[in-house]
């Protein structure tokens, strides 16, 4: 609590820095209440306006949030604290990480032809042959490919775009439940997340309409393999969402196709004839390797100019060595065959666990991708109960904004015979939880 940490400072900047230091050091944890403005002003001998300005700056930077009569508290994921997943306890099967099966990834071999000496990478930031490979990759799925660009992963690109397009305090429509790193990123940028509910077909139209009416400036969504719910757009759902977006021409649509070729679902993109402002992002970490921090994006001309303009002023370009490696893998027949096997394997493993859970009366969501979302009454009871059985799954709290509790199970390395054992253990854990907490 704030009373256990002595906030100091005589200026708004100094007070804000003191709170930030307390958060970074862990003395002020998530949810810790800061003193009311007038009380802290009296304690420090400054005006209430000075403290109010400090709190405003902390809110702008995503370090604290204000909860009306609940006062000002440290954000659940403060922008100065690096929230990493808990370490997997020794001896447990890790089904929480969301990573691909290492056995289904190609060997990463640096290109034999390295970048020749000194040259102006800024004048030619993208390898033309990789640009064409990206166009060949996206075009069959109906994504417009006139304008393409690269980044150091999806989060890098999305963070750059949101920081250019929006201002602190602007609202962003975010899937709920949704990818926790994206939820954290929006908070860190000082933006407001407006939850849009999802189902097995992705973003729900009623939720998107409500978000548009609430004045969101951007929508971030996944067209397939939605993380953690696993939903994917149907043709009907895609058409309904496009209709809503046509009535919001200023809204930036960010389509994050993170699993793409291993999602085991067709792409129904929002970008082909819907929004005026859009970007479709694809990464390769799920099927080429998590160390390949590279993303490709197709977008409208304005979005391209704004993204590349900011990229030029920061990192400048994506390493040509990295681009050479990605190009070699994307165009290699052996790698393509391995990716096909990975897609089929993940589909088999995901389907096996869904069936085993259903046979025991447990509903699970996961029509595409590598994860299942299992609604539960009590997340802690489910996670701890499965831990006692040797399984490590992800509690749903970090994926949720306003949706109900659940757990995420990553199936990438879960063989079908193991699915039956996990489902049996899950049924036992839920039975024990209901006996303890009621129906």
PDB file of N, CA, C and O in Angstrom, residues 358-386:
ATOM      1  N   UNK A 358     -14.874 -32.719 -23.921  1.00  0.00           N
ATOM      2  CA  UNK A 358     -16.313 -32.800 -24.157  1.00  0.00           C
ATOM      3  C   UNK A 358     -16.885 -34.116 -23.651  1.00  0.00           C
ATOM      4  O   UNK A 358     -18.008 -34.158 -23.119  1.00  0.00           O
ATOM      5  N   UNK A 359     -16.108 -35.197 -23.805  1.00  0.00           N
ATOM      6  CA  UNK A 359     -16.573 -36.501 -23.329  1.00  0.00           C
ATOM      7  C   UNK A 359     -16.765 -36.526 -21.820  1.00  0.00           C
ATOM      8  O   UNK A 359     -17.488 -37.376 -21.289  1.00  0.00           O
ATOM      9  N   UNK A 360     -16.154 -35.594 -21.124  1.00  0.00           N
ATOM     10  CA  UNK A 360     -16.268 -35.509 -19.661  1.00  0.00           C
ATOM     11  C   UNK A 360     -17.126 -34.323 -19.234  1.00  0.00           C
ATOM     12  O   UNK A 360     -17.090 -33.904 -18.077  1.00  0.00           O
ATOM     13  N   UNK A 361     -17.856 -33.759 -20.205  1.00  0.00           N
ATOM     14  CA  UNK A 361     -18.781 -32.682 -19.893  1.00  0.00           C
ATOM     15  C   UNK A 361     -18.142 -31.326 -19.696  1.00  0.00           C
ATOM     16  O   UNK A 361     -18.742 -30.437 -19.080  1.00  0.00           O
ATOM     17  N   UNK A 362     -16.932 -31.131 -20.227  1.00  0.00           N
ATOM     18  CA  UNK A 362     -16.219 -29.866 -20.058  1.00  0.00           C
ATOM     19  C   UNK A 362     -16.218 -29.116 -21.383  1.00  0.00           C
ATOM     20  O   UNK A 362     -15.667 -29.595 -22.377  1.00  0.00           O
ATOM     21  N   UNK A 363     -16.822 -27.937 -21.403  1.00  0.00           N
ATOM     22  CA  UNK A 363     -16.855 -27.122 -22.622  1.00  0.00           C
ATOM     23  C   UNK A 363     -15.524 -26.420 -22.815  1.00  0.00           C
ATOM     24  O   UNK A 363     -14.943 -25.896 -21.863  1.00  0.00           O
ATOM     25  N   UNK A 364     -15.049 -26.424 -24.050  1.00  0.00           N
ATOM     26  CA  UNK A 364     -13.794 -25.741 -24.375  1.00  0.00           C
ATOM     27  C   UNK A 364     -13.945 -25.044 -25.710  1.00  0.00           C
ATOM     28  O   UNK A 364     -14.681 -25.511 -26.590  1.00  0.00           O
ATOM     29  N   UNK A 365     -13.253 -23.928 -25.880  1.00  0.00           N
ATOM     30  CA  UNK A 365     -13.294 -23.162 -27.116  1.00  0.00           C
ATOM     31  C   UNK A 365     -11.911 -23.201 -27.762  1.00  0.00           C
ATOM     32  O   UNK A 365     -10.904 -22.973 -27.106  1.00  0.00           O
ATOM     33  N   UNK A 366     -11.888 -23.488 -29.065  1.00  0.00           N
ATOM     34  CA  UNK A 366     -10.618 -23.566 -29.774  1.00  0.00           C
ATOM     35  C   UNK A 366     -10.815 -24.178 -31.143  1.00  0.00           C
ATOM     36  O   UNK A 366     -10.375 -25.304 -31.389  1.00  0.00           O
ATOM     37  N   UNK A 367     -11.471 -23.453 -32.049  1.00  0.00           N
ATOM     38  CA  UNK A 367     -11.727 -23.994 -33.383  1.00  0.00           C
ATOM     39  C   UNK A 367     -10.549 -23.794 -34.316  1.00  0.00           C
ATOM     40  O   UNK A 367     -10.550 -24.302 -35.437  1.00  0.00           O
ATOM     41  N   UNK A 368      -9.532 -23.049 -33.879  1.00  0.00           N
ATOM     42  CA  UNK A 368      -8.338 -22.861 -34.697  1.00  0.00           C
ATOM     43  C   UNK A 368      -7.178 -22.484 -33.790  1.00  0.00           C
ATOM     44  O   UNK A 368      -7.364 -22.064 -32.644  1.00  0.00           O
ATOM     45  N   UNK A 369      -5.952 -22.667 -34.299  1.00  0.00           N
ATOM     46  CA  UNK A 369      -4.774 -22.255 -33.552  1.00  0.00           C
ATOM     47  C   UNK A 369      -4.219 -23.303 -32.614  1.00  0.00           C
ATOM     48  O   UNK A 369      -4.497 -24.496 -32.745  1.00  0.00           O
ATOM     49  N   UNK A 370      -3.438 -22.848 -31.631  1.00  0.00           N
ATOM     50  CA  UNK A 370      -2.685 -23.736 -30.743  1.00  0.00           C
ATOM     51  C   UNK A 370      -3.198 -23.727 -29.312  1.00  0.00           C
ATOM     52  O   UNK A 370      -2.605 -24.390 -28.455  1.00  0.00           O
ATOM     53  N   UNK A 371      -4.270 -22.982 -29.033  1.00  0.00           N
ATOM     54  CA  UNK A 371      -4.723 -22.834 -27.656  1.00  0.00           C
ATOM     55  C   UNK A 371      -6.186 -23.200 -27.505  1.00  0.00           C
ATOM     56  O   UNK A 371      -6.973 -23.097 -28.461  1.00  0.00           O
ATOM     57  N   UNK A 372      -6.548 -23.602 -26.289  1.00  0.00           N
ATOM     58  CA  UNK A 372      -7.941 -23.783 -25.904  1.00  0.00           C
ATOM     59  C   UNK A 372      -8.247 -22.830 -24.752  1.00  0.00           C
ATOM     60  O   UNK A 372      -7.407 -22.607 -23.879  1.00  0.00           O
ATOM     61  N   UNK A 373      -9.459 -22.319 -24.751  1.00  0.00           N
ATOM     62  CA  UNK A 373      -9.962 -21.527 -23.631  1.00  0.00           C
ATOM     63  C   UNK A 373     -11.055 -22.333 -22.946  1.00  0.00           C
ATOM     64  O   UNK A 373     -12.034 -22.722 -23.576  1.00  0.00           O
ATOM     65  N   UNK A 374     -10.860 -22.612 -21.676  1.00  0.00           N
ATOM     66  CA  UNK A 374     -11.806 -23.420 -20.916  1.00  0.00           C
ATOM     67  C   UNK A 374     -12.404 -22.561 -19.808  1.00  0.00           C
ATOM     68  O   UNK A 374     -11.705 -22.204 -18.853  1.00  0.00           O
ATOM     69  N   UNK A 375     -13.689 -22.200 -19.909  1.00  0.00           N
ATOM     70  CA  UNK A 375     -14.314 -21.424 -18.832  1.00  0.00           C
ATOM     71  C   UNK A 375     -14.358 -22.243 -17.537  1.00  0.00           C
ATOM     72  O   UNK A 375     -14.659 -23.437 -17.562  1.00  0.00           O
ATOM     73  N   UNK A 376     -14.050 -21.601 -16.434  1.00  0.00           N
ATOM     74  CA  UNK A 376     -14.099 -22.254 -15.122  1.00  0.00           C
ATOM     75  C   UNK A 376     -14.725 -21.287 -14.128  1.00  0.00           C
ATOM     76  O   UNK A 376     -14.793 -20.075 -14.360  1.00  0.00           O
ATOM     77  N   UNK A 377     -15.160 -21.823 -13.011  1.00  0.00           N
ATOM     78  CA  UNK A 377     -15.749 -20.995 -11.957  1.00  0.00           C
ATOM     79  C   UNK A 377     -14.673 -20.247 -11.189  1.00  0.00           C
ATOM     80  O   UNK A 377     -14.814 -19.070 -10.860  1.00  0.00           O
ATOM     81  N   UNK A 378     -13.577 -20.941 -10.904  1.00  0.00           N
ATOM     82  CA  UNK A 378     -12.516 -20.375 -10.074  1.00  0.00           C
ATOM     83  C   UNK A 378     -11.180 -20.683 -10.717  1.00  0.00           C
ATOM     84  O   UNK A 378     -10.751 -21.842 -10.759  1.00  0.00           O
ATOM     85  N   UNK A 379     -10.505 -19.654 -11.230  1.00  0.00           N
ATOM     86  CA  UNK A 379      -9.247 -19.865 -11.945  1.00  0.00           C
ATOM     87  C   UNK A 379      -8.168 -20.439 -11.036  1.00  0.00           C
ATOM     88  O   UNK A 379      -7.441 -21.362 -11.418  1.00  0.00           O
ATOM     89  N   UNK A 380      -8.043 -19.897  -9.848  1.00  0.00           N
ATOM     90  CA  UNK A 380      -6.993 -20.354  -8.934  1.00  0.00           C
ATOM     91  C   UNK A 380      -7.176 -21.819  -8.576  1.00  0.00           C
ATOM     92  O   UNK A 380      -6.215 -22.589  -8.546  1.00  0.00           O
ATOM     93  N   UNK A 381      -8.422 -22.211  -8.316  1.00  0.00           N
ATOM     94  CA  UNK A 381      -8.679 -23.613  -7.977  1.00  0.00           C
ATOM     95  C   UNK A 381      -8.320 -24.525  -9.142  1.00  0.00           C
ATOM     96  O   UNK A 381      -7.744 -25.608  -8.946  1.00  0.00           O
ATOM     97  N   UNK A 382      -8.651 -24.101 -10.370  1.00  0.00           N
ATOM     98  CA  UNK A 382      -8.348 -24.925 -11.541  1.00  0.00           C
ATOM     99  C   UNK A 382      -6.849 -25.029 -11.767  1.00  0.00           C
ATOM    100  O   UNK A 382      -6.311 -26.128 -11.989  1.00  0.00           O
ATOM    101  N   UNK A 383      -6.151 -23.883 -11.713  1.00  0.00           N
ATOM    102  CA  UNK A 383      -4.706 -23.892 -11.961  1.00  0.00           C
ATOM    103  C   UNK A 383      -3.979 -24.702 -10.891  1.00  0.00           C
ATOM    104  O   UNK A 383      -3.115 -25.536 -11.199  1.00  0.00           O
ATOM    105  N   UNK A 384      -4.303 -24.469  -9.640  1.00  0.00           N
ATOM    106  CA  UNK A 384      -3.615 -25.182  -8.557  1.00  0.00           C
ATOM    107  C   UNK A 384      -3.969 -26.653  -8.530  1.00  0.00           C
ATOM    108  O   UNK A 384      -3.125 -27.505  -8.221  1.00  0.00           O
ATOM    109  N   UNK A 385      -5.219 -26.972  -8.865  1.00  0.00           N
ATOM    110  CA  UNK A 385      -5.610 -28.378  -8.914  1.00  0.00           C
ATOM    111  C   UNK A 385      -4.874 -29.129 -10.008  1.00  0.00           C
ATOM    112  O   UNK A 385      -4.379 -30.246  -9.788  1.00  0.00           O
ATOM    113  N   UNK A 386      -4.770 -28.533 -11.189  1.00  0.00           N
ATOM    114  CA  UNK A 386      -4.030 -29.183 -12.273  1.00  0.00           C
ATOM    115  C   UNK A 386      -2.541 -29.238 -11.954  1.00  0.00           C
ATOM    116  O   UNK A 386      -1.852 -30.195 -12.351  1.00  0.00           O
TER     117      UNK A 386
END
